[in-house]
Amino acid sequence: MKFAITPCPNDTFSYFHLISGELPSDFEFVFEDIETLNMAAESGKFPVTKLSFAAYMNLRDKYELLDAGAALGIGTGPVLITRKDCLFDASSPVAVPGLNTTAAMLLKSYAGTGIKMEAMFFRDIVEAVASGRFSSGVLIHEGRFVFEDFGLALAADLGKWWTEKTGLPVPLGCICVRRDFSHLKKDLEGLMCKSIAAAFASPDKCMPYVREKAQYLAEDILQKHIWAFVNEYSLDISPFREKLLKNLEI
């Protein structure tokens, strides 16, 4: 069974014990960036897949949300950045890591639905803003922790803004099962919980593989990324799932 995730630290850390085979499963792991996975899900390409929460909201006819495996930030998430000599201009196009991402959804909620967005590969956004191609952009993954090193400034922490507005953690990514495999939901959640728990128990064991797949290799950046988005919510979102989804519909 193909299980599609991103190569980013929170995913490789969470599922290392399944990827390595230390926890036996029938998974064949596939690695793609999040917007590629969002778009692939429109045709139901992968039986089990990581999705942006925003994309899942439009794909509920094809996929069922799992209660395990979600990446939720506790008052942290995508950041809106500009060059240090610029103020955020809502009339200018903003570089975003995909129009189907939670990052794009948060930007629209923050700046208004009329905001102009241009999608690009998430790893290219820092350079696009630093070079002046765009006056602002939204960063996800490790990029949100290193933008100041590239002469960029924070215009808004969209994750913090969401939590202050809703009182909820930031719904970034989730794991979903295609509905023709939904009878496996509990088994899949059990395997993912075991893998995440094993990673929590022996984090150093996961790190060589995490570094192999990561965009930025600095140990402190990897650690910040993992602990920002792999947390208690990664094991079970059921207590507040409905409230979270209701807020996403607004």
PDB file of C-alpha atoms in Angstrom:
ATOM      1  CA  MET A   1       0.000   0.000   0.000  1.00  0.00           C
ATOM      2  CA  LYS A   2       1.490   3.346  -1.048  1.00  0.00           C
ATOM      3  CA  PHE A   3       1.768   5.895   1.763  1.00  0.00           C
ATOM      4  CA  ALA A   4       2.686   9.356   0.465  1.00  0.00           C
ATOM      5  CA  ILE A   5       4.348  11.866   2.786  1.00  0.00           C
ATOM      6  CA  THR A   6       6.704  14.834   2.488  1.00  0.00           C
ATOM      7  CA  PRO A   7      10.488  14.636   2.996  1.00  0.00           C
ATOM      8  CA  CYS A   8      10.245  17.283   5.719  1.00  0.00           C
ATOM      9  CA  PRO A   9      11.532  16.614   9.233  1.00  0.00           C
ATOM     10  CA  ASN A  10       8.180  16.230  10.977  1.00  0.00           C
ATOM     11  CA  ASP A  11       7.162  13.432   8.570  1.00  0.00           C
ATOM     12  CA  THR A  12      10.486  11.599   8.378  1.00  0.00           C
ATOM     13  CA  PHE A  13      10.782  11.756  12.158  1.00  0.00           C
ATOM     14  CA  SER A  14       7.226  10.556  12.750  1.00  0.00           C
ATOM     15  CA  TYR A  15       7.362   7.620  10.334  1.00  0.00           C
ATOM     16  CA  PHE A  16      11.018   6.616  10.534  1.00  0.00           C
ATOM     17  CA  HIS A  17      10.228   3.385  12.338  1.00  0.00           C
ATOM     18  CA  LEU A  18       7.783   2.397   9.596  1.00  0.00           C
ATOM     19  CA  ILE A  19      10.044   3.576   6.767  1.00  0.00           C
ATOM     20  CA  SER A  20      13.007   1.645   8.169  1.00  0.00           C
ATOM     21  CA  GLY A  21      10.954  -1.513   8.682  1.00  0.00           C
ATOM     22  CA  GLU A  22      11.586  -1.606  12.407  1.00  0.00           C
ATOM     23  CA  LEU A  23       7.824  -1.594  12.694  1.00  0.00           C
ATOM     24  CA  PRO A  24       6.559  -4.077  10.079  1.00  0.00           C
ATOM     25  CA  SER A  25       3.865  -2.874   7.699  1.00  0.00           C
ATOM     26  CA  ASP A  26       2.715  -3.191   4.100  1.00  0.00           C
ATOM     27  CA  PHE A  27       3.531   0.460   3.342  1.00  0.00           C
ATOM     28  CA  GLU A  28       5.541   1.568   0.326  1.00  0.00           C
ATOM     29  CA  PHE A  29       6.551   5.151   1.138  1.00  0.00           C
ATOM     30  CA  VAL A  30       6.477   7.856  -1.527  1.00  0.00           C
ATOM     31  CA  PHE A  31       7.980  11.319  -0.937  1.00  0.00           C
ATOM     32  CA  GLU A  32       6.621  14.492  -2.562  1.00  0.00           C
ATOM     33  CA  ASP A  33       6.207  18.128  -1.550  1.00  0.00           C
ATOM     34  CA  ILE A  34       2.884  18.955   0.057  1.00  0.00           C
ATOM     35  CA  GLU A  35       1.284  20.754  -2.889  1.00  0.00           C
ATOM     36  CA  THR A  36       2.125  17.845  -5.201  1.00  0.00           C
ATOM     37  CA  LEU A  37       0.341  15.554  -2.740  1.00  0.00           C
ATOM     38  CA  ASN A  38      -2.640  17.925  -2.538  1.00  0.00           C
ATOM     39  CA  MET A  39      -2.989  17.882  -6.311  1.00  0.00           C
ATOM     40  CA  ALA A  40      -2.427  14.125  -6.606  1.00  0.00           C
ATOM     41  CA  ALA A  41      -5.269  13.532  -4.161  1.00  0.00           C
ATOM     42  CA  GLU A  42      -7.723  15.159  -6.547  1.00  0.00           C
ATOM     43  CA  SER A  43      -7.539  11.964  -8.605  1.00  0.00           C
ATOM     44  CA  GLY A  44      -7.176   9.726  -5.531  1.00  0.00           C
ATOM     45  CA  LYS A  45      -3.668   8.703  -6.565  1.00  0.00           C
ATOM     46  CA  PHE A  46      -2.455   7.411  -3.189  1.00  0.00           C
ATOM     47  CA  PRO A  47      -4.410   5.157  -0.802  1.00  0.00           C
ATOM     48  CA  VAL A  48      -2.837   6.858   2.240  1.00  0.00           C
ATOM     49  CA  THR A  49      -1.494  10.375   1.939  1.00  0.00           C
ATOM     50  CA  LYS A  50      -0.370  13.480   3.744  1.00  0.00           C
ATOM     51  CA  LEU A  51      -2.541  16.475   2.829  1.00  0.00           C
ATOM     52  CA  SER A  52      -2.837  20.080   3.839  1.00  0.00           C
ATOM     53  CA  PHE A  53      -5.890  20.451   6.056  1.00  0.00           C
ATOM     54  CA  ALA A  54      -7.140  23.073   3.601  1.00  0.00           C
ATOM     55  CA  ALA A  55      -6.901  20.579   0.724  1.00  0.00           C
ATOM     56  CA  TYR A  56      -8.616  17.853   2.739  1.00  0.00           C
ATOM     57  CA  MET A  57     -11.632  20.120   3.227  1.00  0.00           C
ATOM     58  CA  ASN A  58     -12.196  20.016  -0.557  1.00  0.00           C
ATOM     59  CA  LEU A  59     -11.503  16.277  -0.881  1.00  0.00           C
ATOM     60  CA  ARG A  60     -13.782  14.792   1.762  1.00  0.00           C
ATOM     61  CA  ASP A  61     -15.695  12.874  -0.876  1.00  0.00           C
ATOM     62  CA  LYS A  62     -12.498  10.949  -1.730  1.00  0.00           C
ATOM     63  CA  TYR A  63     -10.585  10.786   1.556  1.00  0.00           C
ATOM     64  CA  GLU A  64     -11.271  10.234   5.246  1.00  0.00           C
ATOM     65  CA  LEU A  65      -9.284  12.074   7.899  1.00  0.00           C
ATOM     66  CA  LEU A  66      -7.263   9.950  10.311  1.00  0.00           C
ATOM     67  CA  ASP A  67      -7.083  10.992  13.946  1.00  0.00           C
ATOM     68  CA  ALA A  68      -3.382  10.099  14.099  1.00  0.00           C
ATOM     69  CA  GLY A  69      -0.481  11.649  12.219  1.00  0.00           C
ATOM     70  CA  ALA A  70      -1.563  15.266  11.990  1.00  0.00           C
ATOM     71  CA  ALA A  71       0.944  18.122  12.092  1.00  0.00           C
ATOM     72  CA  LEU A  72      -0.548  20.853  14.257  1.00  0.00           C
ATOM     73  CA  GLY A  73       1.327  23.849  15.548  1.00  0.00           C
ATOM     74  CA  ILE A  74       0.716  25.217  19.025  1.00  0.00           C
ATOM     75  CA  GLY A  75       0.501  28.897  18.128  1.00  0.00           C
ATOM     76  CA  THR A  76       3.063  28.427  15.382  1.00  0.00           C
ATOM     77  CA  GLY A  77       2.774  27.805  11.668  1.00  0.00           C
ATOM     78  CA  PRO A  78       3.353  29.547   8.324  1.00  0.00           C
ATOM     79  CA  VAL A  79       4.875  33.019   8.407  1.00  0.00           C
ATOM     80  CA  LEU A  80       4.322  35.978   6.097  1.00  0.00           C
ATOM     81  CA  ILE A  81       7.673  37.583   5.322  1.00  0.00           C
ATOM     82  CA  THR A  82       8.971  40.596   3.387  1.00  0.00           C
ATOM     83  CA  ARG A  83      12.352  42.073   2.638  1.00  0.00           C
ATOM     84  CA  LYS A  84      13.604  44.182   5.527  1.00  0.00           C
ATOM     85  CA  ASP A  85      13.175  47.388   3.527  1.00  0.00           C
ATOM     86  CA  CYS A  86       9.523  46.628   2.664  1.00  0.00           C
ATOM     87  CA  LEU A  87       6.168  46.691   4.372  1.00  0.00           C
ATOM     88  CA  PHE A  88       3.569  44.083   3.496  1.00  0.00           C
ATOM     89  CA  ASP A  89       1.530  45.316   0.527  1.00  0.00           C
ATOM     90  CA  ALA A  90      -1.758  43.444   0.166  1.00  0.00           C
ATOM     91  CA  SER A  91      -2.155  44.767  -3.391  1.00  0.00           C
ATOM     92  CA  SER A  92       0.990  42.980  -4.618  1.00  0.00           C
ATOM     93  CA  PRO A  93       1.152  39.248  -5.434  1.00  0.00           C
ATOM     94  CA  VAL A  94       2.380  37.040  -2.596  1.00  0.00           C
ATOM     95  CA  ALA A  95       4.475  33.918  -3.221  1.00  0.00           C
ATOM     96  CA  VAL A  96       2.826  30.913  -1.561  1.00  0.00           C
ATOM     97  CA  PRO A  97       3.774  27.211  -1.392  1.00  0.00           C
ATOM     98  CA  GLY A  98       0.690  26.124  -3.356  1.00  0.00           C
ATOM     99  CA  LEU A  99      -2.839  27.432  -3.689  1.00  0.00           C
ATOM    100  CA  ASN A 100      -4.265  24.357  -1.945  1.00  0.00           C
ATOM    101  CA  THR A 101      -2.111  24.622   1.154  1.00  0.00           C
ATOM    102  CA  THR A 102      -3.099  25.650   4.650  1.00  0.00           C
ATOM    103  CA  ALA A 103      -0.537  28.445   4.248  1.00  0.00           C
ATOM    104  CA  ALA A 104      -2.604  29.930   1.395  1.00  0.00           C
ATOM    105  CA  MET A 105      -5.812  29.486   3.379  1.00  0.00           C
ATOM    106  CA  LEU A 106      -4.340  31.298   6.384  1.00  0.00           C
ATOM    107  CA  LEU A 107      -3.082  34.134   4.199  1.00  0.00           C
ATOM    108  CA  LYS A 108      -6.548  34.616   2.666  1.00  0.00           C
ATOM    109  CA  SER A 109      -8.115  34.589   6.111  1.00  0.00           C
ATOM    110  CA  TYR A 110      -5.559  37.101   7.390  1.00  0.00           C
ATOM    111  CA  ALA A 111      -5.324  39.472   4.417  1.00  0.00           C
ATOM    112  CA  GLY A 112      -8.713  39.008   2.733  1.00  0.00           C
ATOM    113  CA  THR A 113      -9.987  36.724   0.004  1.00  0.00           C
ATOM    114  CA  GLY A 114      -9.005  39.241  -2.690  1.00  0.00           C
ATOM    115  CA  ILE A 115      -5.296  38.785  -1.976  1.00  0.00           C
ATOM    116  CA  LYS A 116      -3.296  37.866  -5.074  1.00  0.00           C
ATOM    117  CA  MET A 117      -1.218  34.717  -4.677  1.00  0.00           C
ATOM    118  CA  GLU A 118       1.302  33.033  -6.948  1.00  0.00           C
ATOM    119  CA  ALA A 119       2.187  29.413  -6.290  1.00  0.00           C
ATOM    120  CA  MET A 120       5.759  28.182  -6.354  1.00  0.00           C
ATOM    121  CA  PHE A 121       7.841  25.380  -4.880  1.00  0.00           C
ATOM    122  CA  PHE A 122       8.151  26.079  -1.158  1.00  0.00           C
ATOM    123  CA  ARG A 123      11.952  25.906  -1.184  1.00  0.00           C
ATOM    124  CA  ASP A 124      12.157  28.724  -3.777  1.00  0.00           C
ATOM    125  CA  ILE A 125      10.143  31.330  -1.868  1.00  0.00           C
ATOM    126  CA  VAL A 126      12.985  32.649   0.317  1.00  0.00           C
ATOM    127  CA  GLU A 127      15.131  33.400  -2.761  1.00  0.00           C
ATOM    128  CA  ALA A 128      12.173  34.848  -4.674  1.00  0.00           C
ATOM    129  CA  VAL A 129      11.527  37.419  -1.944  1.00  0.00           C
ATOM    130  CA  ALA A 130      15.176  38.096  -1.127  1.00  0.00           C
ATOM    131  CA  SER A 131      15.921  38.786  -4.817  1.00  0.00           C
ATOM    132  CA  GLY A 132      12.987  41.169  -5.187  1.00  0.00           C
ATOM    133  CA  ARG A 133      10.900  39.016  -7.535  1.00  0.00           C
ATOM    134  CA  PHE A 134       8.157  39.223  -4.910  1.00  0.00           C
ATOM    135  CA  SER A 135       7.744  41.780  -2.159  1.00  0.00           C
ATOM    136  CA  SER A 136       6.370  39.135   0.228  1.00  0.00           C
ATOM    137  CA  GLY A 137       5.903  35.399   0.608  1.00  0.00           C
ATOM    138  CA  VAL A 138       4.594  32.736   2.964  1.00  0.00           C
ATOM    139  CA  LEU A 139       7.112  30.249   4.365  1.00  0.00           C
ATOM    140  CA  ILE A 140       6.455  26.771   5.722  1.00  0.00           C
ATOM    141  CA  HIS A 141       8.566  23.855   6.990  1.00  0.00           C
ATOM    142  CA  GLU A 142      12.141  24.726   7.952  1.00  0.00           C
ATOM    143  CA  GLY A 143      12.038  28.017   6.034  1.00  0.00           C
ATOM    144  CA  ARG A 144       9.965  29.647   8.749  1.00  0.00           C
ATOM    145  CA  PHE A 145      12.908  29.297  11.154  1.00  0.00           C
ATOM    146  CA  VAL A 146      15.705  30.706   8.950  1.00  0.00           C
ATOM    147  CA  PHE A 147      14.275  33.654   6.993  1.00  0.00           C
ATOM    148  CA  GLU A 148      16.186  36.270   8.996  1.00  0.00           C
ATOM    149  CA  ASP A 149      19.455  34.727   7.779  1.00  0.00           C
ATOM    150  CA  PHE A 150      18.455  35.829   4.260  1.00  0.00           C
ATOM    151  CA  GLY A 151      17.730  39.454   5.151  1.00  0.00           C
ATOM    152  CA  LEU A 152      13.985  38.962   5.427  1.00  0.00           C
ATOM    153  CA  ALA A 153      11.581  40.310   8.035  1.00  0.00           C
ATOM    154  CA  LEU A 154       8.472  38.943   9.686  1.00  0.00           C
ATOM    155  CA  ALA A 155       5.268  40.663   8.578  1.00  0.00           C
ATOM    156  CA  ALA A 156       2.909  38.294  10.404  1.00  0.00           C
ATOM    157  CA  ASP A 157       3.075  34.944  12.145  1.00  0.00           C
ATOM    158  CA  LEU A 158      -0.021  33.405  10.580  1.00  0.00           C
ATOM    159  CA  GLY A 159       0.025  30.457  12.967  1.00  0.00           C
ATOM    160  CA  LYS A 160       0.060  32.671  16.038  1.00  0.00           C
ATOM    161  CA  TRP A 161      -2.682  34.803  14.484  1.00  0.00           C
ATOM    162  CA  TRP A 162      -4.874  31.710  13.877  1.00  0.00           C
ATOM    163  CA  THR A 163      -4.489  30.460  17.457  1.00  0.00           C
ATOM    164  CA  GLU A 164      -5.269  33.896  18.906  1.00  0.00           C
ATOM    165  CA  LYS A 165      -8.349  34.115  16.665  1.00  0.00           C
ATOM    166  CA  THR A 166      -9.732  30.599  17.233  1.00  0.00           C
ATOM    167  CA  GLY A 167      -8.130  29.313  20.435  1.00  0.00           C
ATOM    168  CA  LEU A 168      -7.130  26.188  18.488  1.00  0.00           C
ATOM    169  CA  PRO A 169      -3.837  24.675  17.353  1.00  0.00           C
ATOM    170  CA  VAL A 170      -2.849  25.475  13.776  1.00  0.00           C
ATOM    171  CA  PRO A 171      -4.135  22.791  11.352  1.00  0.00           C
ATOM    172  CA  LEU A 172      -1.205  22.313   8.999  1.00  0.00           C
ATOM    173  CA  GLY A 173      -1.023  18.764   7.635  1.00  0.00           C
ATOM    174  CA  CYS A 174      -3.060  15.631   8.137  1.00  0.00           C
ATOM    175  CA  ILE A 175      -2.962  11.988   7.109  1.00  0.00           C
ATOM    176  CA  CYS A 176      -5.922  10.732   5.122  1.00  0.00           C
ATOM    177  CA  VAL A 177      -7.033   7.365   3.794  1.00  0.00           C
ATOM    178  CA  ARG A 178      -8.850   6.977   0.497  1.00  0.00           C
ATOM    179  CA  ARG A 179     -12.454   6.020   1.172  1.00  0.00           C
ATOM    180  CA  ASP A 180     -12.199   2.634  -0.529  1.00  0.00           C
ATOM    181  CA  PHE A 181      -9.626   1.767   2.149  1.00  0.00           C
ATOM    182  CA  SER A 182     -11.452   3.431   5.059  1.00  0.00           C
ATOM    183  CA  HIS A 183     -12.118   0.038   6.668  1.00  0.00           C
ATOM    184  CA  LEU A 184      -8.398   0.103   7.562  1.00  0.00           C
ATOM    185  CA  LYS A 185      -8.668   3.392   9.460  1.00  0.00           C
ATOM    186  CA  LYS A 186      -8.147   1.996  12.971  1.00  0.00           C
ATOM    187  CA  ASP A 187      -5.264  -0.256  11.878  1.00  0.00           C
ATOM    188  CA  LEU A 188      -3.546   2.654  10.130  1.00  0.00           C
ATOM    189  CA  GLU A 189      -3.960   4.921  13.135  1.00  0.00           C
ATOM    190  CA  GLY A 190      -2.520   2.223  15.375  1.00  0.00           C
ATOM    191  CA  LEU A 191       0.585   1.835  13.210  1.00  0.00           C
ATOM    192  CA  MET A 192       1.171   5.556  13.006  1.00  0.00           C
ATOM    193  CA  CYS A 193       0.785   6.000  16.751  1.00  0.00           C
ATOM    194  CA  LYS A 194       3.314   3.234  17.351  1.00  0.00           C
ATOM    195  CA  SER A 195       5.794   4.881  14.986  1.00  0.00           C
ATOM    196  CA  ILE A 196       5.376   8.336  16.522  1.00  0.00           C
ATOM    197  CA  ALA A 197       5.646   6.940  20.047  1.00  0.00           C
ATOM    198  CA  ALA A 198       8.836   5.075  19.081  1.00  0.00           C
ATOM    199  CA  ALA A 199      10.274   8.303  17.652  1.00  0.00           C
ATOM    200  CA  PHE A 200       9.466  10.169  20.870  1.00  0.00           C
ATOM    201  CA  ALA A 201      11.139   7.376  22.864  1.00  0.00           C
ATOM    202  CA  SER A 202      14.377   7.372  20.825  1.00  0.00           C
ATOM    203  CA  PRO A 203      14.645  10.638  18.851  1.00  0.00           C
ATOM    204  CA  ASP A 204      18.393  10.312  18.221  1.00  0.00           C
ATOM    205  CA  LYS A 205      17.798   7.096  16.309  1.00  0.00           C
ATOM    206  CA  CYS A 206      15.639   8.936  13.769  1.00  0.00           C
ATOM    207  CA  MET A 207      17.900  11.934  13.167  1.00  0.00           C
ATOM    208  CA  PRO A 208      20.359  10.553  10.564  1.00  0.00           C
ATOM    209  CA  TYR A 209      17.437   9.757   8.260  1.00  0.00           C
ATOM    210  CA  VAL A 210      15.754  13.087   9.018  1.00  0.00           C
ATOM    211  CA  ARG A 211      18.979  14.910   8.036  1.00  0.00           C
ATOM    212  CA  GLU A 212      19.237  12.865   4.843  1.00  0.00           C
ATOM    213  CA  LYS A 213      15.880  14.170   3.633  1.00  0.00           C
ATOM    214  CA  ALA A 214      15.926  17.695   5.094  1.00  0.00           C
ATOM    215  CA  GLN A 215      16.293  21.041   3.342  1.00  0.00           C
ATOM    216  CA  TYR A 216      18.362  22.660   6.109  1.00  0.00           C
ATOM    217  CA  LEU A 217      20.851  20.520   7.999  1.00  0.00           C
ATOM    218  CA  ALA A 218      21.602  22.668  11.058  1.00  0.00           C
ATOM    219  CA  GLU A 219      20.752  20.556  14.081  1.00  0.00           C
ATOM    220  CA  ASP A 220      18.923  23.330  15.917  1.00  0.00           C
ATOM    221  CA  ILE A 221      16.715  24.022  12.883  1.00  0.00           C
ATOM    222  CA  LEU A 222      15.800  20.348  12.552  1.00  0.00           C
ATOM    223  CA  GLN A 223      14.966  20.149  16.236  1.00  0.00           C
ATOM    224  CA  LYS A 224      12.835  23.311  16.113  1.00  0.00           C
ATOM    225  CA  HIS A 225      10.922  21.986  13.117  1.00  0.00           C
ATOM    226  CA  ILE A 226      10.227  18.596  14.661  1.00  0.00           C
ATOM    227  CA  TRP A 227       9.155  19.786  18.106  1.00  0.00           C
ATOM    228  CA  ALA A 228       7.009  22.559  16.643  1.00  0.00           C
ATOM    229  CA  PHE A 229       4.861  20.154  14.654  1.00  0.00           C
ATOM    230  CA  VAL A 230       5.218  16.689  16.204  1.00  0.00           C
ATOM    231  CA  ASN A 231       3.491  16.837  19.562  1.00  0.00           C
ATOM    232  CA  GLU A 232       0.634  15.412  21.603  1.00  0.00           C
ATOM    233  CA  TYR A 233      -1.797  16.266  18.816  1.00  0.00           C
ATOM    234  CA  SER A 234       0.070  13.997  16.417  1.00  0.00           C
ATOM    235  CA  LEU A 235      -1.242  10.984  18.333  1.00  0.00           C
ATOM    236  CA  ASP A 236      -4.922  11.941  18.452  1.00  0.00           C
ATOM    237  CA  ILE A 237      -6.943  14.924  17.238  1.00  0.00           C
ATOM    238  CA  SER A 238     -10.351  13.365  17.953  1.00  0.00           C
ATOM    239  CA  PRO A 239     -11.167  15.468  21.073  1.00  0.00           C
ATOM    240  CA  PHE A 240     -11.300  18.687  19.040  1.00  0.00           C
ATOM    241  CA  ARG A 241     -11.517  17.420  15.436  1.00  0.00           C
ATOM    242  CA  GLU A 242     -15.044  18.700  14.762  1.00  0.00           C
ATOM    243  CA  LYS A 243     -14.343  22.148  16.219  1.00  0.00           C
ATOM    244  CA  LEU A 244     -11.177  22.364  14.137  1.00  0.00           C
ATOM    245  CA  LEU A 245     -12.955  21.417  10.913  1.00  0.00           C
ATOM    246  CA  LYS A 246     -15.804  23.832  11.623  1.00  0.00           C
ATOM    247  CA  ASN A 247     -13.328  26.700  11.866  1.00  0.00           C
ATOM    248  CA  LEU A 248     -11.722  25.632   8.594  1.00  0.00           C
ATOM    249  CA  GLU A 249     -15.082  25.959   6.844  1.00  0.00           C
ATOM    250  CA  ILE A 250     -15.317  29.661   7.660  1.00  0.00           C
TER     251      ILE A 250
END
